[in-house]
Short mmCIF file of C-alpha atoms in Angstrom, two decimals:
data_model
loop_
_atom_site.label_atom_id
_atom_site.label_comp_id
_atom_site.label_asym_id
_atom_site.label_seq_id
_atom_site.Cartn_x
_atom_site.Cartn_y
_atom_site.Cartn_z
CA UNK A 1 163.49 86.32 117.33
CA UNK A 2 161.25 88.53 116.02
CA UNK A 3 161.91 92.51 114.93
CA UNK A 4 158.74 93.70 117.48
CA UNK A 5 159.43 90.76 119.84
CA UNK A 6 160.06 91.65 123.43
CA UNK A 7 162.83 88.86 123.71
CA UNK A 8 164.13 90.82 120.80
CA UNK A 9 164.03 94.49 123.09
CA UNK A 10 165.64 92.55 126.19
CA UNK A 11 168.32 91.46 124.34
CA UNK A 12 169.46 94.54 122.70
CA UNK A 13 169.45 96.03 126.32
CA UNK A 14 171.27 93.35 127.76
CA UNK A 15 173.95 94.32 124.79
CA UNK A 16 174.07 97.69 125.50
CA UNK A 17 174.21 97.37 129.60
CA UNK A 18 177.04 94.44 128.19
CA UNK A 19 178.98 97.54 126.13
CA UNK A 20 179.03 99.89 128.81
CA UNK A 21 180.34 97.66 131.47
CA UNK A 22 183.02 96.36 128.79
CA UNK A 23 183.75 99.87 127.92
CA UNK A 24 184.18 100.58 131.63
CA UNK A 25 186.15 98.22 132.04
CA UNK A 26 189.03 98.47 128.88
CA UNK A 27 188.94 102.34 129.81
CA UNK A 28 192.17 102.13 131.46
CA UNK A 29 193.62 99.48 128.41
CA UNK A 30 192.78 102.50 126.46
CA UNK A 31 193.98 105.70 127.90
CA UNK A 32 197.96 105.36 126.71
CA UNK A 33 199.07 107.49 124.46
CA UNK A 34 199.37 106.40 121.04
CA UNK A 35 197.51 106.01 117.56
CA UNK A 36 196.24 102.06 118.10
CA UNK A 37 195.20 103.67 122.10
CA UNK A 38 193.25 106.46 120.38
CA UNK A 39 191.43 104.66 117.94
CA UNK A 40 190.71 101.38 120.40
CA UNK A 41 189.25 104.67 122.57
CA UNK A 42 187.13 106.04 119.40
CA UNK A 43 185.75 102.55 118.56
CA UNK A 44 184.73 101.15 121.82
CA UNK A 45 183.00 104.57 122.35
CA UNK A 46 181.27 104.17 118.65
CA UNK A 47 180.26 100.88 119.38
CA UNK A 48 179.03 101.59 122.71
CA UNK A 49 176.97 103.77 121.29
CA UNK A 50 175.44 102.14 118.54
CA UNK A 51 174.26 99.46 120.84
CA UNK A 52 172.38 102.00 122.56
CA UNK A 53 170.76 104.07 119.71
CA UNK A 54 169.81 99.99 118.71
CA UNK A 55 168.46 99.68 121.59
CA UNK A 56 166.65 102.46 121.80
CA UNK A 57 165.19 101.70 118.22
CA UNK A 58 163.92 98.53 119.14
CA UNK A 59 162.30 99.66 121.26
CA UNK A 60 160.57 102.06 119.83
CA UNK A 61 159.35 99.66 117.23
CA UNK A 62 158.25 97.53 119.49
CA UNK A 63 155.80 100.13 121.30
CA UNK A 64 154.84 101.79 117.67
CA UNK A 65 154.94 98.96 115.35
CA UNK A 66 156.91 101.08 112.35
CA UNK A 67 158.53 97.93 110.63
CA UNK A 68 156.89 94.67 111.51
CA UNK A 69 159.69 92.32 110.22
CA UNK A 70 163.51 92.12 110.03
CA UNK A 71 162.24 91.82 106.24
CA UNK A 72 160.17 94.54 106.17
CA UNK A 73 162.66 96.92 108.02
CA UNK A 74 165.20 95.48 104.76
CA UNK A 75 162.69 96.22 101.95
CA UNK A 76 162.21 92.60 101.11
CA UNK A 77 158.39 92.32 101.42
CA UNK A 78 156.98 89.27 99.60
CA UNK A 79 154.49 91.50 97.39
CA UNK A 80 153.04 88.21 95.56
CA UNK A 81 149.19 87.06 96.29
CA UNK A 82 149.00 84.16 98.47
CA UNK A 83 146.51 81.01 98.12
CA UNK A 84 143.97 80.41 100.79
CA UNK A 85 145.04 77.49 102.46
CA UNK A 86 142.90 74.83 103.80
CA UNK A 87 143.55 74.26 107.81
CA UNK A 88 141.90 73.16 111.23
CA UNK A 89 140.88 77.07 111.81
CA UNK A 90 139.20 77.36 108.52
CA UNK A 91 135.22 76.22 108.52
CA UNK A 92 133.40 73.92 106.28
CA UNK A 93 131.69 76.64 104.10
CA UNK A 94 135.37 78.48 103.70
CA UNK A 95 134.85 80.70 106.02
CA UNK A 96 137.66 82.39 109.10
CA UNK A 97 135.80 83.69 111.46
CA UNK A 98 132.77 84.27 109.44
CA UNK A 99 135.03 85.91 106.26
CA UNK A 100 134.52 84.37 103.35
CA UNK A 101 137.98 84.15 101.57
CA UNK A 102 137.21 81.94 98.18
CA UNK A 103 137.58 85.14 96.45
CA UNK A 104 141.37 85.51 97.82
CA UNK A 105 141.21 89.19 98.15
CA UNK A 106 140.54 89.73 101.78
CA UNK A 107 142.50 86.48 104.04
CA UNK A 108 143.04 85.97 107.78
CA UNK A 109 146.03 87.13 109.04
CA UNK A 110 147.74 86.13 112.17
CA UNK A 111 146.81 88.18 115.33
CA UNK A 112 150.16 89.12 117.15
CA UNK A 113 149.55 92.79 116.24
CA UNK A 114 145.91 93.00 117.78
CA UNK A 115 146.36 91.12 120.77
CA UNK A 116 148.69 93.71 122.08
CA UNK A 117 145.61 96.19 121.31
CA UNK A 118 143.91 97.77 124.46
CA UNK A 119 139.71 98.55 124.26
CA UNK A 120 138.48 96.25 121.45
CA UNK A 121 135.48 94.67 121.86
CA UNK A 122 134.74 91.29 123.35
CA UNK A 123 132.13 89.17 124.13
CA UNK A 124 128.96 88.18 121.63
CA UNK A 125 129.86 90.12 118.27
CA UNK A 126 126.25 91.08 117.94
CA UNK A 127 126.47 93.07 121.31
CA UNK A 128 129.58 94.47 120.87
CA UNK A 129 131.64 94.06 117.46
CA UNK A 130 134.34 92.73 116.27
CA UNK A 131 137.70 93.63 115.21
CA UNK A 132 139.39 91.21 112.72
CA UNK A 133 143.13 91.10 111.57
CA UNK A 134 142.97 90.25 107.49
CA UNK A 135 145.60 90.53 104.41
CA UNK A 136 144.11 92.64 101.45
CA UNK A 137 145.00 91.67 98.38
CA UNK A 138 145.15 93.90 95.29
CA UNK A 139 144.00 92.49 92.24
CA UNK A 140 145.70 95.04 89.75
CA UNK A 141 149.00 95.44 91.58
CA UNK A 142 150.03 92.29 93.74
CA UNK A 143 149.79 94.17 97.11
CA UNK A 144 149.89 92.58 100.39
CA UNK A 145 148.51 94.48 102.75
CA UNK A 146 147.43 93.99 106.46
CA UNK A 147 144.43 95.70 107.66
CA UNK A 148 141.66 95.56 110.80
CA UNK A 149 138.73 95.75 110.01
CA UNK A 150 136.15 96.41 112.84
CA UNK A 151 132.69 95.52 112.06
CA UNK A 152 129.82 96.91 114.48
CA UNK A 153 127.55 94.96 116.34
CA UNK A 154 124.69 95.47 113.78
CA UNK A 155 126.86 93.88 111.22
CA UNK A 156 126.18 90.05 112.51
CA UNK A 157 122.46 90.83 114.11
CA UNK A 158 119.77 88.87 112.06
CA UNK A 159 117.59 91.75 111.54
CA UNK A 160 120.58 93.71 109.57
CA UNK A 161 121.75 90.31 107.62
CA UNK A 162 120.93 91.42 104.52
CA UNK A 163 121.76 95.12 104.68
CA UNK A 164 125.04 97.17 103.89
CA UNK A 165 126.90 99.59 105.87
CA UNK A 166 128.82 102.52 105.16
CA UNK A 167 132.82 102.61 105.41
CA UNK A 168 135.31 104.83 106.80
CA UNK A 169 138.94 103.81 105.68
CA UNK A 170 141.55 105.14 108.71
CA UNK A 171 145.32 105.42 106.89
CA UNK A 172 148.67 105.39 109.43
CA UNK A 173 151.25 108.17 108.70
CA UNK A 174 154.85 106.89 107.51
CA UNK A 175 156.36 104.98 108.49
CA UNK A 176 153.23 104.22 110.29
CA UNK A 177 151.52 100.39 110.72
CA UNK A 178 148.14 99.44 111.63
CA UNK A 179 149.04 98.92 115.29
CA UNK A 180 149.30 103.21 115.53
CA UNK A 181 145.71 103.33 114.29
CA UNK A 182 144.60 101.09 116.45
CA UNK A 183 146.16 101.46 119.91
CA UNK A 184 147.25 104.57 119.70
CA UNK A 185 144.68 106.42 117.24
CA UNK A 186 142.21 104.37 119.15
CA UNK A 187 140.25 104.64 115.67
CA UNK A 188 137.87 101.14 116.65
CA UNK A 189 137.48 102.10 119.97
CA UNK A 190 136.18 105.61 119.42
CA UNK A 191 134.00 104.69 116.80
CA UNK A 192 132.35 101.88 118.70
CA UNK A 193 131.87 104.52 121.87
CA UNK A 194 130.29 106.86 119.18
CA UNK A 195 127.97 104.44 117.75
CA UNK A 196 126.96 103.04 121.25
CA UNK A 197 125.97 106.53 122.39
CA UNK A 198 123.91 107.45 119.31
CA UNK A 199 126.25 109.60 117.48
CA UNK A 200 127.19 107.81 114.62
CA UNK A 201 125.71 106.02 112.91
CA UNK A 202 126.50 101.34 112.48
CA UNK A 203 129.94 101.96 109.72
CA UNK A 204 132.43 99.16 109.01
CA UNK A 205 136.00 100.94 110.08
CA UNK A 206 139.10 99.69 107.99
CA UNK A 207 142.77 100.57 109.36
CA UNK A 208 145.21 100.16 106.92
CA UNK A 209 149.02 101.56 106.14
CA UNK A 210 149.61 103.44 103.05
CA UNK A 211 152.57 102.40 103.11
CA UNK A 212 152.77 99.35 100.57
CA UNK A 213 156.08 98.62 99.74
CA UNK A 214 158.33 99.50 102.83
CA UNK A 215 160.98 101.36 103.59
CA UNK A 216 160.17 103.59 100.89
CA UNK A 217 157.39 106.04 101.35
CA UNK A 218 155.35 105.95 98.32
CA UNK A 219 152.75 109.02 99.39
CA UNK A 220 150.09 107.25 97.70
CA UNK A 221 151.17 108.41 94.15
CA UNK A 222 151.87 105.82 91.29
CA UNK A 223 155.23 105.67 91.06
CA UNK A 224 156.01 105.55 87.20
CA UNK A 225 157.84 101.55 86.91
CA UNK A 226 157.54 101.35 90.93
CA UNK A 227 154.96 100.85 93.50
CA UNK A 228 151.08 101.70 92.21
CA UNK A 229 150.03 103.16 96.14
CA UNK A 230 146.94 105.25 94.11
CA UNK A 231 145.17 102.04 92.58
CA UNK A 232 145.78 99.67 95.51
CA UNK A 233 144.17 102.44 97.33
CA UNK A 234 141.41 103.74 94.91
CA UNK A 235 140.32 100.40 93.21
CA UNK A 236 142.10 97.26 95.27
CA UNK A 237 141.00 97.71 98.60
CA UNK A 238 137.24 98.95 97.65
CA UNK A 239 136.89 95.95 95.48
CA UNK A 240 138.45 93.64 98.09
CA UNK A 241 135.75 94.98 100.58
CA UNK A 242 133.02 94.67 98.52
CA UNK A 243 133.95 90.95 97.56
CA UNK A 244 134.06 90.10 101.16
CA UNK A 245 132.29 92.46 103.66
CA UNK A 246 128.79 93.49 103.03
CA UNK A 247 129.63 97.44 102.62
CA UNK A 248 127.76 100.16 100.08
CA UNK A 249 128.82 99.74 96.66
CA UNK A 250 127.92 103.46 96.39
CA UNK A 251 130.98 106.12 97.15
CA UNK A 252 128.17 108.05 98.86
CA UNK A 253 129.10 105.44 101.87
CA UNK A 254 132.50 105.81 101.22
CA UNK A 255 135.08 108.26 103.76
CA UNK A 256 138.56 108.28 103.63
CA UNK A 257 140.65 109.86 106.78
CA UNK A 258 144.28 109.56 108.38
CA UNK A 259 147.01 111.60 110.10
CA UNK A 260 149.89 113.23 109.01
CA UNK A 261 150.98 111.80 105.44
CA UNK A 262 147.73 109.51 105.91
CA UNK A 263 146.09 112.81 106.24
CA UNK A 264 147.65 114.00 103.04
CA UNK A 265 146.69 110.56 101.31
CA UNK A 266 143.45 110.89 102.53
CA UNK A 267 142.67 114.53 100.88
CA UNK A 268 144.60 112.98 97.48
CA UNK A 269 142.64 110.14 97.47
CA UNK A 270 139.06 112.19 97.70
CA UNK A 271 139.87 114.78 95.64
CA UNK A 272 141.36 112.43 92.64
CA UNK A 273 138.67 109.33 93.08
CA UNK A 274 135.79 111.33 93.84
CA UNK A 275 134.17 108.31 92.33
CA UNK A 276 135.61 106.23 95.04
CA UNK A 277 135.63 108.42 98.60
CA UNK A 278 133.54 111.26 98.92
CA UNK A 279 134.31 112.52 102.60
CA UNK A 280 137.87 112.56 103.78
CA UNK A 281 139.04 113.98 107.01
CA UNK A 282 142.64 115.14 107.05
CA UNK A 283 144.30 115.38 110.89
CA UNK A 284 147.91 117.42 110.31
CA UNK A 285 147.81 116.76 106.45
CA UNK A 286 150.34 118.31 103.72
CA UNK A 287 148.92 119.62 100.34
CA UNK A 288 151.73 119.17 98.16
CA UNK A 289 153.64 115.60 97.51
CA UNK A 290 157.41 116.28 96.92
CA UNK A 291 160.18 114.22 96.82
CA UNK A 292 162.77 113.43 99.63
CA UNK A 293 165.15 110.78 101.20
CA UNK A 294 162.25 108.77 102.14
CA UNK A 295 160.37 108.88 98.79
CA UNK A 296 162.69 108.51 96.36
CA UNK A 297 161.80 110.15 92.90
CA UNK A 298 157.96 109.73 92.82
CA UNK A 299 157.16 111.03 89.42
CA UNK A 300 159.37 109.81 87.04
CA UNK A 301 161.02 112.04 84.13
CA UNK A 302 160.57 113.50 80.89
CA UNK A 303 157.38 115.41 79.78
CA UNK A 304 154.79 113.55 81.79
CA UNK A 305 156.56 114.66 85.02
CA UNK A 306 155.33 118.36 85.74
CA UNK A 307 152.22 117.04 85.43
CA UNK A 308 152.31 114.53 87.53
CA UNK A 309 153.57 116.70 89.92
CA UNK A 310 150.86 119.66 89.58
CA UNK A 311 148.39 116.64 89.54
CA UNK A 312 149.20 115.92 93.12
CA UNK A 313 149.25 119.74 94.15
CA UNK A 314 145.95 119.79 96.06
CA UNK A 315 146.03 123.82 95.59
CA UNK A 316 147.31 124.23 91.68
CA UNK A 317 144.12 121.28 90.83
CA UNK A 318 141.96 123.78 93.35
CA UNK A 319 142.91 126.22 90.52
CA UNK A 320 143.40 124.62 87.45
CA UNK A 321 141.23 121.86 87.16
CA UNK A 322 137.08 121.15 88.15
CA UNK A 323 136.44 120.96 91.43
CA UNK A 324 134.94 117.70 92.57
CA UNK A 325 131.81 116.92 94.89
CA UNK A 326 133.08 115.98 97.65
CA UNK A 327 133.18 116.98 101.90
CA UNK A 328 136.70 117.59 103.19
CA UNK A 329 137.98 118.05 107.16
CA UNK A 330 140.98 119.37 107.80
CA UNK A 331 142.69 119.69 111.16
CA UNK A 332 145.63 121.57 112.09
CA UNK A 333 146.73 123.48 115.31
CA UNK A 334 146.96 127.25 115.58
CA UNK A 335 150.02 126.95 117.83
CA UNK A 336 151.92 123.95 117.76
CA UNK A 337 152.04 122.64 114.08
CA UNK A 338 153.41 124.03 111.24
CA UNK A 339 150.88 123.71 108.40
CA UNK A 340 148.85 126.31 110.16
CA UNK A 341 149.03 128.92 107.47
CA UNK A 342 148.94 126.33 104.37
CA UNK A 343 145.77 124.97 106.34
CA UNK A 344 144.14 128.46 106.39
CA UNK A 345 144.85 128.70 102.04
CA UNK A 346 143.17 125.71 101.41
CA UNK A 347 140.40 126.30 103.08
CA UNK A 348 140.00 129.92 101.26
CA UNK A 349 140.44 128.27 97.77
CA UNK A 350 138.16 125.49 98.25
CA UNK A 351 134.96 126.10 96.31
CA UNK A 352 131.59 124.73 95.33
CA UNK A 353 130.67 121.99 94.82
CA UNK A 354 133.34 120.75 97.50
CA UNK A 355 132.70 121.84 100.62
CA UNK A 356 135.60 122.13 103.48
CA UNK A 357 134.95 122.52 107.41
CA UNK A 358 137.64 122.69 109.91
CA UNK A 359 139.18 121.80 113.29
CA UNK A 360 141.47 124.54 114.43
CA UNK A 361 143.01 123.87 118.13
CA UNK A 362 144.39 126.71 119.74
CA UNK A 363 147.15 124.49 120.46
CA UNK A 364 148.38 121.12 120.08
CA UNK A 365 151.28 118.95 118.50
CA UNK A 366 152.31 116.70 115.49
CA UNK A 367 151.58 113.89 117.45
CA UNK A 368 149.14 110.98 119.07
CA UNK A 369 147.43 113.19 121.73
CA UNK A 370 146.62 116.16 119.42
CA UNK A 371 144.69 113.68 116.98
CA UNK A 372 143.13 111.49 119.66
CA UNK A 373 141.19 115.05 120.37
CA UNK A 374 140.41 115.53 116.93
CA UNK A 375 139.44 111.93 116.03
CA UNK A 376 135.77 111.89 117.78
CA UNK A 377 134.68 115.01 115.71
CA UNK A 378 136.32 113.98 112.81
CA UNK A 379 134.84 110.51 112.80
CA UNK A 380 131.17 112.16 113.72
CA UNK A 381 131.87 115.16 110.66
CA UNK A 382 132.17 112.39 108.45
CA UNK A 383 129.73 110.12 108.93
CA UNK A 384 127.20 112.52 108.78
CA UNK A 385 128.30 113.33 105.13
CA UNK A 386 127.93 109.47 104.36
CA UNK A 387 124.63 107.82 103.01
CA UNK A 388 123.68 104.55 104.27
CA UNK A 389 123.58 102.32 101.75
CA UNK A 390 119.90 102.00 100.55
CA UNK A 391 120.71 98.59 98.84
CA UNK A 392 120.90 95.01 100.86
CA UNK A 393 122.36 92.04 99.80
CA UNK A 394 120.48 89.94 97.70
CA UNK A 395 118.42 87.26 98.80
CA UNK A 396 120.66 84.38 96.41
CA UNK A 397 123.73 85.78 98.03
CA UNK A 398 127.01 84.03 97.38
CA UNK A 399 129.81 82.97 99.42
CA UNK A 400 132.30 86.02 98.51
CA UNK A 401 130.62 88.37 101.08
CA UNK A 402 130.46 87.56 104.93
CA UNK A 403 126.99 86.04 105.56
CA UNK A 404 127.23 86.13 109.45
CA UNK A 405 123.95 85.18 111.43
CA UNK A 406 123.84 86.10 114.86
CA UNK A 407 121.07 86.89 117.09
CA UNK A 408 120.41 90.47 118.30
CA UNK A 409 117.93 93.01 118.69
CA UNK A 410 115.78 95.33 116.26
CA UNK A 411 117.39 97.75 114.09
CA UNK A 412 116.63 100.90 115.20
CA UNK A 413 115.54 103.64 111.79
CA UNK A 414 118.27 104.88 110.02
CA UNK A 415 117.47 107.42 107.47
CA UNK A 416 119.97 108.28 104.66
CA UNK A 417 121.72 111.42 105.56
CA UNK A 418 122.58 113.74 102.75
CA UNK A 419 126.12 114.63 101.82
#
């Protein structure tokens, strides 16, 4: 019986509809007078209780998807690369679904999550896409990730089976999952309506939770003798990409965006890899890490520690250190959200060479409606910043990157747009 399992919801409310009646029904067992009366009274209210708030929790994992085991939810996530393993759903050039995964860094992964997803595409890929479920694996730190990874319908038409596309990397908030970003963030869906109508251009879309090594939310800092979030990030996933999907190897093609503490990973990410990401659009982000009950201590002691702290200060690096080349968005609500006025300061201490626009509602919330709004401009912003790779896949090309072949029709021009 699984954590996010309906059977799993049903039963906890059968429990709790079980308590109450019980609790109904010892009321009048209970309401002597006397010490053993009193505390019978105190725990068959407590317990009552409990079942409910469980309940309730279950829930609401259920519909968002924040822990996706009983493991996970317990911290003990198997963090060890896996072997690709031969089976009946695997093709004879070791290939799932048209993935290549000899290189072991990007591997199917089952599809529980996205079949509860509403609005992906169906039908031929080459008309309309495809959204895959995979496991990224990160080289340098162990990682197991999962990710989606939707692919646009130019990405398996023969015409385009050489070339590379540009990517836009969507990170959940914490606790967050990739369920959020994709039924509730809708990030697939909108991007697919946006290329469709003309106004964005064919990008590769890749959801994925910063949040490697749950419960603990690592704010995707390096965590001196604990989990490396940054480099999984930065240098894991873009390498697993590259080894499997045919994606620019330039960061020119490279955006980086999320809500709430994916927002705030999202701006860290850009603005220390500018090598890596060079657009990043931040909905409701936070430009400070600190430490609290979630994070534990994220930066370690003795001398290195200020530093790593001031390091991960979006503002003090605006002011301390050289500004990197990069296009930032960053969305917050007038009324409604309380970064507001830390918003506005960033914005006045960016300088050149970055360059900062904004999306300032009147109102709005710290929540999935506010973004939804957002999330069309954002996703347009940003892929006007990024280049289209210039570079195709050459013509000895390896198993390691997807090779798909599927008929379609002409590419249409697309010109390189300037950052």
């Amino acid at each position: 019986m699984g954590l996010t399992s309906q059977t799993t919801v049903y039963v906890m409310a059968a429990l709790s509809a079980a308590g109450v009646v019980l609790l109904v029904w010892l009321w009048p067992r209970l309401a002597k007078q006397g010490l053993w009366q009193v505390l019978g009274r105190l725990a068959a209210v407590g317990v009552t209780q409990a079942m409910i708030i469980a309940a309730f929790a279950c829930w609401l994992n259920s519909s968002y998807q924040f822990f996706g085991s009983w493991a996970e939810l317990l911290g003990n996530v198997d963090s060890a690369p896996v072997g690709v393993t031969q089976a009946s759903a695997h093709n004879s050039d070791g290939t799932v679904n048209g993935v290549s995964v000899k290189g072991a860094l990007i591997q199917p992964a089952g599809a529980e999550q996205l079949s509860r997803v509403s609005g992906l595409p169906t039908g031929p890929a080459a008309v309309n896409g495809r959204v895959e479920s995979v496991k990224v694996i990160g080289r340098r730190t162990g990682v197991v990730d999962p990710a989606f990874v939707y692919l646009p319908p130019q990405y398996f038409q023969k015409a385009y089976h050489r070339q590379r596309f540009p990517v836009i990397v969507a990170l959940s908030g914490y606790p967050g999952s990739i369920f959020n970003l994709a039924q509730y963030l809708r990030v697939s869906q909108t991007a697919g309506e946006l290329q469709r109508s003309g106004q964005m251009q064919p990008t590769v879309m890749v959801m994925i939770r910063p949040t490697i090594a749950p419960p603990r939310d690592t704010e995707c800092v390096n965590v001196p003798g604990g989990p490396q979030t940054e480099t999984f990030l930065a240098k894991d996933l873009p390498d697993a990409l590259k080894s499997t999907y045919r994606v620019g190897h330039d960061a020119g093609s490279w955006g980086v965006t999320g809500y709430s503490s994916g927002g705030s990973c999202a701006l860290q990410l850009a603005m220390r890899n500018p090598g890596v990401y060079t657009t990043a659009g931040a909905l409701s982000p936070d430009y400070k890490v600190q430490d609290d009950p979630t994070t534990g201590n994220l930066f370690g002691s003795g001398l290195g520690r200020v530093n790593r702290v001031n390091g991960h200060d979006l503002m003090w690096r605006l002011k301390h250190l050289p500004v990197p080349q990069i296009s930032v968005l960053v969305a917050e609500s007038k009324h409604g959200e309380r970064g507001y006025p830390q918003t506005l300061a960033f914005i006045r201490a960016v300088k050149a060479p970055m360059r900062v626009v904004s999306i300032l509602p009147d109102q709005g919330s710290h929540n999935f409606p506010t973004w939804v709004r957002e999330m069309p401009a954002t996703l347009k912003w940003m892929n006007q910043q990024l280049t289209f790779p210039q570079d195709v896949v050459p013509r000895h090309h390896k198993p390691g990157r997807t090779t798909e072949r599927a008929s379609g029709a002409e590419p249409t021009k697309t010109a390189a747009k300037p950052r």
